[in-house]
Amino acid sequence: MKKEHIILILIILIGFILRLKGLIANPPFWHDEAALGWNVLNKNYSDLFEKLRFLQIAPPLFLICTKFLVFITDSYNHVFRCDMVLRFIPFICGNLSLIMFYFIGNKIFNSKWASLAGTALLALNPVLINYSYEFKPYSVDVFCSLIALYIMLNINFKNANTKLMLIYGTILAILPWFSFGCSFIIIAGFMTLSFKRDNPNLFTTLLMPVVVSAFIYLKCFVINSYLSNASGMLSFWQTEFVSKDLSNLAQLNTQNLQYFFSNIPHLSLLLVVLCLITGFILTIKDSKLSFALISILTFSTLTVASMMKLYPYSRRMILFLIPFLIIYIVKILDIKKWIIGCVVISFILIPHVLFAYNFIKIKNINKGDYSRTMMQIMDKNITPKETIVINEGSNADFFYYNTFYKIQNKIEYIKPNYTNNETNSNLMKRLPAGNYWLFMSYDYNTEFKNIQEITNWAEKNGKIIFKTQATQSILIRLILD
């Protein structure tokens, strides 16, 4: 076995161990996971093509395959097992992405060491590790995008045949049913291939399955699900769309870059940007024009879609761009003075290694929410006459976990209407005398002001007989006289 293959196996193994640590830790679902999980558990297969509850939108086949996994593993009545099973597809995709990236790197880089360095950066990226054990489709986005990119880079109409184009076309047609993000790579890929006029018939053969799939996708899913959630999504993502004059594009790019490489100690983003620019120039110089054009067109179509308010240009929603960035960063290893390239990449790779070391040492991995633990405590101690009070933001958490615990107590919702000058305190004052549990696992406010306001009111106006808190999540047992 060659030296580079041994190193590749070690890199993939390390990436697998890091992701497995998160999966096995199986922390309680945070708000978005719980919201999507409730839909998978409580809706039938056909309902997953329609509007989802709690303002959720996710690719239908991703949800259907996940629901089937829950069924075959008999996880509907086992809360810990169900949480882990729901995260299984993102976990698998997160690991397979490492292998796909290496094959793509071999097509773009002149050096095997560049492919290995890029795979290492992908394996050790904190954001990608995080989403590999989270029940959201962003890890799937990365994997599907890499498959689409590999196919587009592998197509050569001079040596292709109809059968191969049908296979490729069918794969490309299926991918968007698992991932929204990969659609931008597919569109960019076809635009790039359209400049090649070697065999128009084969191009049509490749395109037709995608066109048919897109038509069915729009009719069966987008109209039913996306459009019905459009107003809520526009409100939620309003600051994350590219403005029509592009005035906020630089700011969004800076925010996204910081997010993609967050939690990496001592990493210079300026060095990352310089490597990106250098890598793009080297890609053009090495005549890797197909990849460069796909990259530019992916960025362009994504920007236009965001300007039209069809897709947010923000952080986790564009996580599938990270492999593109890593390819350009690592491309510096292809310069003639390879020693300089190695030194530069070391300043980027070493901080990733430090993060991995620190991650392995973490004893308690969490997503910031402790709703599962809170439900366990409440389930063991609640009495029939006690009322559960849920703050705005925690309803999805409660209903997802109550699928398993089935607490039947009366529920009061604290959801202020700010247009009518309502506050959390105003709504708490309206509660009659009695015994309550305040279930507050998540706060839409990043400074947790809503949870803190309710907690402060409870401390001043009631008798707290039990309280537990972890990060933002707070559970209180309260008596109001």
Short mmCIF file of C-alpha atoms in Angstrom, two decimals:
data_model
loop_
_atom_site.label_atom_id
_atom_site.label_comp_id
_atom_site.label_asym_id
_atom_site.label_seq_id
_atom_site.Cartn_x
_atom_site.Cartn_y
_atom_site.Cartn_z
CA MET A 1 0.00 0.00 0.00
CA LYS A 2 1.31 3.44 -0.97
CA LYS A 3 2.25 5.98 1.67
CA GLU A 4 -0.43 8.45 0.56
CA HIS A 5 -3.12 5.76 0.84
CA ILE A 6 -2.09 4.99 4.43
CA ILE A 7 -2.24 8.71 5.26
CA LEU A 8 -5.65 8.98 3.57
CA ILE A 9 -7.01 6.10 5.64
CA LEU A 10 -5.69 7.74 8.83
CA ILE A 11 -7.30 11.09 7.90
CA ILE A 12 -10.67 9.48 7.16
CA LEU A 13 -10.40 7.43 10.37
CA ILE A 14 -9.73 10.55 12.44
CA GLY A 15 -12.65 12.33 10.77
CA PHE A 16 -14.85 9.32 11.47
CA ILE A 17 -13.83 9.18 15.15
CA LEU A 18 -14.55 12.90 15.63
CA ARG A 19 -18.01 12.54 14.09
CA LEU A 20 -18.70 9.28 15.91
CA LYS A 21 -17.90 10.96 19.23
CA GLY A 22 -20.69 13.45 18.57
CA LEU A 23 -23.14 10.76 17.45
CA ILE A 24 -22.49 8.51 20.44
CA ALA A 25 -22.71 11.47 22.84
CA ASN A 26 -26.26 11.84 21.47
CA PRO A 27 -26.95 15.24 23.08
CA PRO A 28 -30.56 16.43 23.44
CA PHE A 29 -32.04 17.91 20.29
CA TRP A 30 -31.85 21.66 19.97
CA HIS A 31 -34.84 23.65 18.74
CA ASP A 32 -34.54 23.12 14.96
CA GLU A 33 -33.76 19.42 15.33
CA ALA A 34 -36.79 18.96 17.58
CA ALA A 35 -39.02 20.86 15.16
CA LEU A 36 -37.95 18.71 12.21
CA GLY A 37 -38.00 15.54 14.32
CA TRP A 38 -41.62 16.14 15.35
CA ASN A 39 -42.64 16.27 11.68
CA VAL A 40 -40.85 13.01 10.89
CA LEU A 41 -42.43 11.19 13.82
CA ASN A 42 -45.96 12.56 13.55
CA LYS A 43 -46.58 12.94 9.82
CA ASN A 44 -47.04 10.10 7.36
CA TYR A 45 -44.84 9.68 4.31
CA SER A 46 -47.04 11.64 1.92
CA ASP A 47 -47.42 14.51 4.41
CA LEU A 48 -43.65 15.04 4.26
CA PHE A 49 -44.13 16.43 0.74
CA GLU A 50 -46.42 19.13 2.11
CA LYS A 51 -46.17 22.02 4.56
CA LEU A 52 -44.30 21.07 7.71
CA ARG A 53 -45.10 22.31 11.20
CA PHE A 54 -42.89 24.73 13.16
CA LEU A 55 -41.79 26.59 10.01
CA GLN A 56 -39.62 23.73 8.78
CA ILE A 57 -38.57 22.99 5.21
CA ALA A 58 -36.39 20.01 4.33
CA PRO A 59 -35.83 17.83 1.24
CA PRO A 60 -38.60 15.19 1.12
CA LEU A 61 -36.51 12.09 0.41
CA PHE A 62 -34.16 13.00 3.25
CA LEU A 63 -37.17 13.04 5.57
CA ILE A 64 -38.73 9.89 4.11
CA CYS A 65 -35.52 7.85 4.38
CA THR A 66 -35.08 9.06 7.95
CA LYS A 67 -38.65 8.12 8.85
CA PHE A 68 -38.08 4.66 7.38
CA LEU A 69 -34.93 4.26 9.51
CA VAL A 70 -36.94 5.13 12.62
CA PHE A 71 -39.46 2.49 11.62
CA ILE A 72 -37.03 -0.36 10.90
CA THR A 73 -35.07 0.32 14.12
CA ASP A 74 -38.27 0.39 16.19
CA SER A 75 -37.35 3.79 17.60
CA TYR A 76 -40.79 5.41 17.95
CA ASN A 77 -40.98 4.57 21.65
CA HIS A 78 -37.30 4.90 22.57
CA VAL A 79 -36.25 8.50 23.00
CA PHE A 80 -32.46 8.06 23.11
CA ARG A 81 -32.43 5.59 20.23
CA CYS A 82 -34.72 7.80 18.16
CA ASP A 83 -32.50 10.87 18.61
CA MET A 84 -29.50 8.89 17.39
CA VAL A 85 -31.33 7.27 14.47
CA LEU A 86 -32.62 10.64 13.26
CA ARG A 87 -29.00 11.84 13.11
CA PHE A 88 -27.72 8.75 11.30
CA ILE A 89 -28.06 9.95 7.68
CA PRO A 90 -26.22 13.24 8.33
CA PHE A 91 -23.54 11.19 10.12
CA ILE A 92 -23.07 8.82 7.17
CA CYS A 93 -23.05 11.68 4.66
CA GLY A 94 -20.52 13.60 6.75
CA ASN A 95 -18.10 10.67 6.57
CA LEU A 96 -18.70 9.81 2.93
CA SER A 97 -18.01 13.44 2.03
CA LEU A 98 -14.36 12.90 2.99
CA ILE A 99 -13.99 10.13 0.42
CA MET A 100 -15.78 12.07 -2.31
CA PHE A 101 -13.62 15.13 -1.66
CA TYR A 102 -10.43 13.12 -2.11
CA PHE A 103 -11.54 11.84 -5.52
CA ILE A 104 -12.48 15.35 -6.61
CA GLY A 105 -9.15 16.67 -5.35
CA ASN A 106 -7.32 14.18 -7.55
CA LYS A 107 -9.02 15.77 -10.57
CA ILE A 108 -8.07 19.33 -9.62
CA PHE A 109 -4.74 19.19 -7.79
CA ASN A 110 -1.41 18.37 -9.39
CA SER A 111 -0.16 16.88 -6.14
CA LYS A 112 -1.51 13.96 -4.12
CA TRP A 113 -0.41 15.82 -1.00
CA ALA A 114 -2.78 18.64 -1.86
CA SER A 115 -5.66 16.14 -2.02
CA LEU A 116 -4.64 14.77 1.37
CA ALA A 117 -4.31 18.23 2.93
CA GLY A 118 -7.74 19.22 1.60
CA THR A 119 -9.31 16.03 2.92
CA ALA A 120 -7.71 16.71 6.30
CA LEU A 121 -9.15 20.24 6.42
CA LEU A 122 -12.57 18.83 5.56
CA ALA A 123 -12.24 16.07 8.17
CA LEU A 124 -11.23 18.51 10.93
CA ASN A 125 -13.60 21.38 10.11
CA PRO A 126 -15.62 22.15 13.30
CA VAL A 127 -18.80 23.17 11.48
CA LEU A 128 -18.85 20.05 9.32
CA ILE A 129 -18.19 17.87 12.36
CA ASN A 130 -21.05 19.55 14.21
CA TYR A 131 -23.58 19.02 11.42
CA SER A 132 -22.53 15.38 11.04
CA TYR A 133 -24.34 14.63 14.30
CA GLU A 134 -27.25 17.02 13.94
CA PHE A 135 -30.65 16.16 12.52
CA LYS A 136 -30.64 18.75 9.76
CA PRO A 137 -29.87 18.23 6.06
CA TYR A 138 -26.76 20.43 5.87
CA SER A 139 -24.29 17.55 6.05
CA VAL A 140 -26.33 15.85 3.32
CA ASP A 141 -26.04 19.08 1.28
CA VAL A 142 -22.26 18.81 1.36
CA PHE A 143 -22.23 15.15 0.29
CA CYS A 144 -24.79 15.59 -2.51
CA SER A 145 -22.97 18.68 -3.77
CA LEU A 146 -19.71 16.74 -3.92
CA ILE A 147 -21.41 13.97 -5.90
CA ALA A 148 -22.84 16.53 -8.33
CA LEU A 149 -19.46 18.24 -8.68
CA TYR A 150 -17.68 14.94 -9.26
CA ILE A 151 -20.11 13.97 -12.00
CA MET A 152 -19.84 17.34 -13.72
CA LEU A 153 -16.04 17.23 -13.65
CA ASN A 154 -16.05 13.63 -14.89
CA ILE A 155 -18.21 14.19 -17.96
CA ASN A 156 -16.38 14.05 -21.28
CA PHE A 157 -18.76 13.97 -24.22
CA LYS A 158 -15.99 12.77 -26.55
CA ASN A 159 -15.61 9.47 -24.67
CA ALA A 160 -19.13 9.12 -23.25
CA ASN A 161 -22.11 7.07 -24.40
CA THR A 162 -25.86 7.26 -24.02
CA LYS A 163 -26.02 4.72 -21.18
CA LEU A 164 -23.44 6.57 -19.09
CA MET A 165 -25.22 9.90 -19.65
CA LEU A 166 -28.52 8.36 -18.55
CA ILE A 167 -26.90 7.05 -15.38
CA TYR A 168 -25.33 10.43 -14.62
CA GLY A 169 -28.55 12.24 -15.49
CA THR A 170 -30.61 9.99 -13.22
CA ILE A 171 -28.25 10.54 -10.29
CA LEU A 172 -28.32 14.30 -10.82
CA ALA A 173 -32.11 14.18 -11.04
CA ILE A 174 -32.40 12.38 -7.68
CA LEU A 175 -29.92 14.47 -5.69
CA PRO A 176 -32.13 17.58 -5.17
CA TRP A 177 -34.76 15.37 -3.51
CA PHE A 178 -32.17 14.87 -0.76
CA SER A 179 -30.54 18.30 -0.84
CA PHE A 180 -31.65 21.79 -1.83
CA GLY A 181 -28.12 23.17 -1.97
CA CYS A 182 -26.76 20.76 -4.57
CA SER A 183 -29.23 22.25 -7.08
CA PHE A 184 -26.93 25.26 -7.46
CA ILE A 185 -23.98 23.03 -8.39
CA ILE A 186 -26.13 21.09 -10.84
CA ILE A 187 -27.36 24.29 -12.52
CA ALA A 188 -23.80 25.65 -12.65
CA GLY A 189 -22.55 22.34 -14.03
CA PHE A 190 -25.05 22.29 -16.87
CA MET A 191 -24.27 25.90 -17.71
CA THR A 192 -20.58 24.95 -17.87
CA LEU A 193 -21.26 21.88 -19.99
CA SER A 194 -23.38 23.93 -22.38
CA PHE A 195 -20.19 25.60 -23.61
CA LYS A 196 -18.96 22.20 -24.79
CA ARG A 197 -20.59 21.46 -28.12
CA ASP A 198 -18.92 18.10 -28.76
CA ASN A 199 -22.13 16.07 -28.74
CA PRO A 200 -25.47 17.91 -28.30
CA ASN A 201 -27.40 14.62 -28.25
CA LEU A 202 -25.49 13.33 -25.24
CA PHE A 203 -25.97 16.68 -23.51
CA THR A 204 -29.72 16.37 -24.07
CA THR A 205 -29.67 12.79 -22.78
CA LEU A 206 -27.93 14.00 -19.62
CA LEU A 207 -30.31 16.92 -19.20
CA MET A 208 -33.68 15.25 -19.75
CA PRO A 209 -33.93 13.24 -16.47
CA VAL A 210 -33.06 16.42 -14.56
CA VAL A 211 -35.73 18.44 -16.37
CA VAL A 212 -38.40 15.80 -15.74
CA SER A 213 -37.38 15.52 -12.09
CA ALA A 214 -37.40 19.32 -11.69
CA PHE A 215 -40.94 19.52 -13.08
CA ILE A 216 -42.20 16.82 -10.69
CA TYR A 217 -40.27 18.42 -7.82
CA LEU A 218 -41.89 21.79 -8.39
CA LYS A 219 -45.35 20.30 -8.72
CA CYS A 220 -45.24 17.77 -5.88
CA PHE A 221 -43.09 19.54 -3.32
CA VAL A 222 -42.21 23.20 -3.89
CA ILE A 223 -45.79 24.35 -4.47
CA ASN A 224 -47.10 22.34 -1.51
CA SER A 225 -44.35 23.05 0.98
CA TYR A 226 -42.07 25.91 0.06
CA LEU A 227 -44.67 28.42 -1.05
CA SER A 228 -46.90 27.81 1.96
CA ASN A 229 -43.96 28.59 4.25
CA ALA A 230 -42.66 31.49 2.17
CA SER A 231 -43.92 34.37 4.31
CA GLY A 232 -42.58 32.89 7.53
CA MET A 233 -39.23 32.06 5.96
CA LEU A 234 -38.91 35.54 4.45
CA SER A 235 -39.50 37.04 7.88
CA PHE A 236 -37.01 34.71 9.60
CA TRP A 237 -34.23 35.15 7.01
CA GLN A 238 -34.90 38.79 6.12
CA THR A 239 -31.39 39.98 7.02
CA GLU A 240 -29.69 37.04 5.29
CA PHE A 241 -30.70 37.77 1.70
CA VAL A 242 -28.36 39.56 -0.69
CA SER A 243 -29.68 43.05 -1.40
CA LYS A 244 -30.43 43.94 -5.02
CA ASP A 245 -27.60 46.48 -5.14
CA LEU A 246 -25.16 43.89 -3.65
CA SER A 247 -24.34 46.38 -0.88
CA ASN A 248 -24.37 43.70 1.85
CA LEU A 249 -22.64 40.94 -0.11
CA ALA A 250 -19.19 41.64 1.32
CA GLN A 251 -20.61 41.67 4.85
CA LEU A 252 -22.44 38.37 4.30
CA ASN A 253 -19.31 36.78 2.83
CA THR A 254 -17.30 37.87 5.87
CA GLN A 255 -19.92 36.47 8.25
CA ASN A 256 -20.10 33.20 6.34
CA LEU A 257 -16.32 32.81 6.22
CA GLN A 258 -16.09 33.41 9.97
CA TYR A 259 -18.83 30.84 10.55
CA PHE A 260 -17.28 28.20 8.28
CA PHE A 261 -14.04 28.33 10.24
CA SER A 262 -15.46 29.11 13.67
CA ASN A 263 -14.05 27.54 16.85
CA ILE A 264 -10.65 26.99 15.23
CA PRO A 265 -7.99 28.41 17.59
CA HIS A 266 -5.33 30.79 16.27
CA LEU A 267 -6.55 30.62 12.66
CA SER A 268 -5.94 33.78 10.62
CA LEU A 269 -8.88 34.53 8.35
CA LEU A 270 -6.70 36.98 6.46
CA LEU A 271 -4.36 34.11 5.59
CA VAL A 272 -7.38 32.04 4.51
CA VAL A 273 -8.56 34.84 2.20
CA LEU A 274 -5.09 35.26 0.67
CA CYS A 275 -4.95 31.50 0.04
CA LEU A 276 -8.39 31.59 -1.59
CA ILE A 277 -7.30 34.33 -3.99
CA THR A 278 -4.01 32.60 -4.75
CA GLY A 279 -5.74 29.26 -5.23
CA PHE A 280 -8.23 30.74 -7.70
CA ILE A 281 -5.39 32.25 -9.76
CA LEU A 282 -3.49 28.94 -9.75
CA THR A 283 -6.66 27.06 -10.79
CA ILE A 284 -7.01 29.32 -13.84
CA LYS A 285 -3.28 29.07 -14.57
CA ASP A 286 -3.44 25.25 -14.45
CA SER A 287 -6.35 25.30 -16.92
CA LYS A 288 -8.76 23.71 -14.46
CA LEU A 289 -11.36 25.86 -16.15
CA SER A 290 -14.36 23.57 -15.65
CA PHE A 291 -14.00 23.68 -11.87
CA ALA A 292 -13.33 27.42 -11.89
CA LEU A 293 -16.39 28.09 -14.05
CA ILE A 294 -18.63 25.81 -11.97
CA SER A 295 -17.44 27.66 -8.86
CA ILE A 296 -18.16 31.08 -10.33
CA LEU A 297 -21.56 30.05 -11.67
CA THR A 298 -22.52 28.34 -8.39
CA PHE A 299 -21.71 31.54 -6.52
CA SER A 300 -23.55 33.61 -9.15
CA THR A 301 -26.75 31.54 -9.21
CA LEU A 302 -26.77 31.39 -5.41
CA THR A 303 -26.40 35.18 -5.25
CA VAL A 304 -29.21 35.73 -7.76
CA ALA A 305 -31.50 33.31 -5.90
CA SER A 306 -30.79 35.18 -2.69
CA MET A 307 -31.46 38.55 -4.34
CA MET A 308 -34.83 37.13 -5.45
CA LYS A 309 -35.41 35.99 -1.85
CA LEU A 310 -35.62 32.36 -2.91
CA TYR A 311 -32.70 31.10 -0.84
CA PRO A 312 -30.85 32.64 2.14
CA TYR A 313 -27.19 33.45 1.60
CA SER A 314 -26.29 32.52 5.12
CA ARG A 315 -24.06 30.22 7.14
CA ARG A 316 -25.52 26.72 7.46
CA MET A 317 -27.73 27.18 4.38
CA ILE A 318 -24.63 27.46 2.17
CA LEU A 319 -22.49 24.95 4.01
CA PHE A 320 -22.05 23.09 0.73
CA LEU A 321 -19.61 25.83 -0.37
CA ILE A 322 -16.99 24.77 2.18
CA PRO A 323 -15.43 22.10 -0.09
CA PHE A 324 -15.03 24.73 -2.84
CA LEU A 325 -13.25 27.03 -0.40
CA ILE A 326 -10.98 24.26 0.84
CA ILE A 327 -10.02 23.31 -2.71
CA TYR A 328 -8.93 26.87 -3.45
CA ILE A 329 -7.11 27.17 -0.11
CA VAL A 330 -5.14 23.96 -0.63
CA LYS A 331 -4.41 24.71 -4.29
CA ILE A 332 -1.43 26.74 -3.04
CA LEU A 333 0.41 23.41 -2.59
CA ASP A 334 0.58 23.18 -6.39
CA ILE A 335 2.96 26.13 -6.70
CA LYS A 336 6.45 25.38 -7.97
CA LYS A 337 8.05 26.44 -4.69
CA TRP A 338 6.19 23.73 -2.81
CA ILE A 339 8.01 24.44 0.46
CA ILE A 340 6.32 27.85 0.66
CA GLY A 341 2.96 26.18 0.03
CA CYS A 342 3.59 23.64 2.78
CA VAL A 343 4.50 26.37 5.29
CA VAL A 344 1.37 28.37 4.46
CA ILE A 345 -0.94 25.34 4.68
CA SER A 346 0.66 24.37 8.00
CA PHE A 347 -0.53 27.67 9.48
CA ILE A 348 -4.06 26.66 8.47
CA LEU A 349 -3.89 22.94 9.18
CA ILE A 350 -2.28 23.09 12.64
CA PRO A 351 -5.16 25.13 14.18
CA HIS A 352 -7.56 22.50 12.82
CA VAL A 353 -5.51 19.79 14.55
CA LEU A 354 -5.65 21.80 17.79
CA PHE A 355 -9.42 21.99 17.51
CA ALA A 356 -9.65 18.22 16.96
CA TYR A 357 -7.47 17.62 20.02
CA ASN A 358 -9.66 19.88 22.16
CA PHE A 359 -12.83 18.29 20.78
CA ILE A 360 -11.66 14.80 21.70
CA LYS A 361 -11.04 15.99 25.27
CA ILE A 362 -14.57 17.39 25.71
CA LYS A 363 -16.52 15.23 28.14
CA ASN A 364 -20.03 16.61 27.69
CA ILE A 365 -21.03 17.46 24.14
CA ASN A 366 -24.23 19.46 23.80
CA LYS A 367 -26.15 21.58 21.30
CA GLY A 368 -27.03 24.25 23.83
CA ASP A 369 -30.51 22.88 24.62
CA TYR A 370 -31.39 20.42 27.37
CA SER A 371 -35.03 19.79 26.51
CA ARG A 372 -34.74 15.98 26.75
CA THR A 373 -33.27 16.15 30.24
CA MET A 374 -35.90 18.69 31.28
CA MET A 375 -38.69 16.43 30.01
CA GLN A 376 -37.26 13.49 31.95
CA ILE A 377 -37.24 15.50 35.18
CA MET A 378 -40.73 16.83 34.62
CA ASP A 379 -42.12 13.41 33.65
CA LYS A 380 -40.87 11.88 36.92
CA ASN A 381 -42.11 14.65 39.21
CA ILE A 382 -45.15 16.35 37.68
CA THR A 383 -48.57 15.89 39.29
CA PRO A 384 -51.90 15.94 37.39
CA LYS A 385 -52.98 19.35 38.73
CA GLU A 386 -49.81 21.19 37.73
CA THR A 387 -49.80 23.38 34.61
CA ILE A 388 -46.93 23.54 32.14
CA VAL A 389 -45.89 27.02 30.97
CA ILE A 390 -43.94 27.11 27.69
CA ASN A 391 -42.14 30.22 26.45
CA GLU A 392 -42.06 31.23 22.82
CA GLY A 393 -39.35 29.15 21.15
CA SER A 394 -39.68 26.03 23.31
CA ASN A 395 -42.92 24.61 21.91
CA ALA A 396 -41.20 22.46 19.27
CA ASP A 397 -38.82 21.03 21.88
CA PHE A 398 -41.68 20.16 24.21
CA PHE A 399 -43.92 18.56 21.59
CA TYR A 400 -41.11 16.52 20.03
CA TYR A 401 -40.06 14.97 23.34
CA ASN A 402 -43.62 14.67 24.53
CA THR A 403 -44.10 12.24 21.65
CA PHE A 404 -42.24 9.84 23.94
CA TYR A 405 -43.25 11.00 27.45
CA LYS A 406 -46.92 11.79 26.66
CA ILE A 407 -47.47 14.26 29.50
CA GLN A 408 -51.17 15.22 29.48
CA ASN A 409 -51.14 18.29 31.77
CA LYS A 410 -52.68 21.62 30.85
CA ILE A 411 -50.37 23.92 28.87
CA GLU A 412 -50.09 27.72 28.88
CA TYR A 413 -48.11 29.51 26.17
CA ILE A 414 -46.16 32.69 26.83
CA LYS A 415 -45.99 34.34 23.42
CA PRO A 416 -46.07 38.14 23.63
CA ASN A 417 -47.72 40.19 20.88
CA TYR A 418 -45.27 43.06 20.77
CA THR A 419 -47.47 45.11 18.43
CA ASN A 420 -49.95 45.29 21.34
CA ASN A 421 -47.14 46.13 23.79
CA GLU A 422 -47.40 42.72 25.46
CA THR A 423 -44.42 41.42 27.42
CA ASN A 424 -43.55 38.08 28.96
CA SER A 425 -44.17 39.61 32.38
CA ASN A 426 -47.65 40.82 31.37
CA LEU A 427 -48.63 37.34 30.27
CA MET A 428 -47.19 35.73 33.42
CA LYS A 429 -49.28 38.09 35.57
CA ARG A 430 -52.43 36.67 34.01
CA LEU A 431 -51.73 33.18 35.31
CA PRO A 432 -54.10 32.20 38.16
CA ALA A 433 -52.84 30.92 41.49
CA GLY A 434 -51.63 27.34 41.30
CA ASN A 435 -48.68 25.03 40.72
CA TYR A 436 -46.63 25.36 37.52
CA TRP A 437 -43.67 24.02 35.62
CA LEU A 438 -41.87 26.64 33.51
CA PHE A 439 -40.41 24.80 30.50
CA MET A 440 -37.92 27.10 28.78
CA SER A 441 -35.41 25.17 26.70
CA TYR A 442 -34.87 27.63 23.84
CA ASP A 443 -35.00 31.37 23.28
CA TYR A 444 -35.20 33.04 19.87
CA ASN A 445 -33.31 35.94 21.40
CA THR A 446 -29.58 35.22 21.20
CA GLU A 447 -29.05 36.90 24.59
CA PHE A 448 -31.82 34.77 26.16
CA LYS A 449 -33.72 37.88 27.24
CA ASN A 450 -37.16 36.23 27.09
CA ILE A 451 -36.19 33.32 29.31
CA GLN A 452 -34.44 35.67 31.71
CA GLU A 453 -37.48 37.96 31.90
CA ILE A 454 -39.77 35.05 32.77
CA THR A 455 -37.27 33.70 35.30
CA ASN A 456 -36.89 37.09 36.98
CA TRP A 457 -40.68 37.46 37.21
CA ALA A 458 -41.01 33.96 38.72
CA GLU A 459 -38.35 34.71 41.34
CA LYS A 460 -40.09 37.95 42.39
CA ASN A 461 -43.73 36.84 42.27
CA GLY A 462 -43.77 33.14 43.13
CA LYS A 463 -42.19 30.47 45.24
CA ILE A 464 -39.62 28.44 43.35
CA ILE A 465 -39.39 24.91 44.74
CA PHE A 466 -37.11 23.53 42.02
CA LYS A 467 -34.85 25.06 39.37
CA THR A 468 -32.27 23.62 37.00
CA GLN A 469 -30.33 25.47 34.34
CA ALA A 470 -27.79 24.64 31.63
CA THR A 471 -26.67 27.22 29.05
CA GLN A 472 -29.91 28.88 27.94
CA SER A 473 -32.28 26.10 29.06
CA ILE A 474 -34.15 26.57 32.36
CA LEU A 475 -36.74 24.37 34.07
CA ILE A 476 -38.59 25.79 37.08
CA ARG A 477 -41.22 24.32 39.40
CA LEU A 478 -43.24 27.22 40.73
CA ILE A 479 -46.09 27.97 43.11
CA LEU A 480 -48.17 31.11 42.53
CA ASP A 481 -50.37 32.23 45.44
#
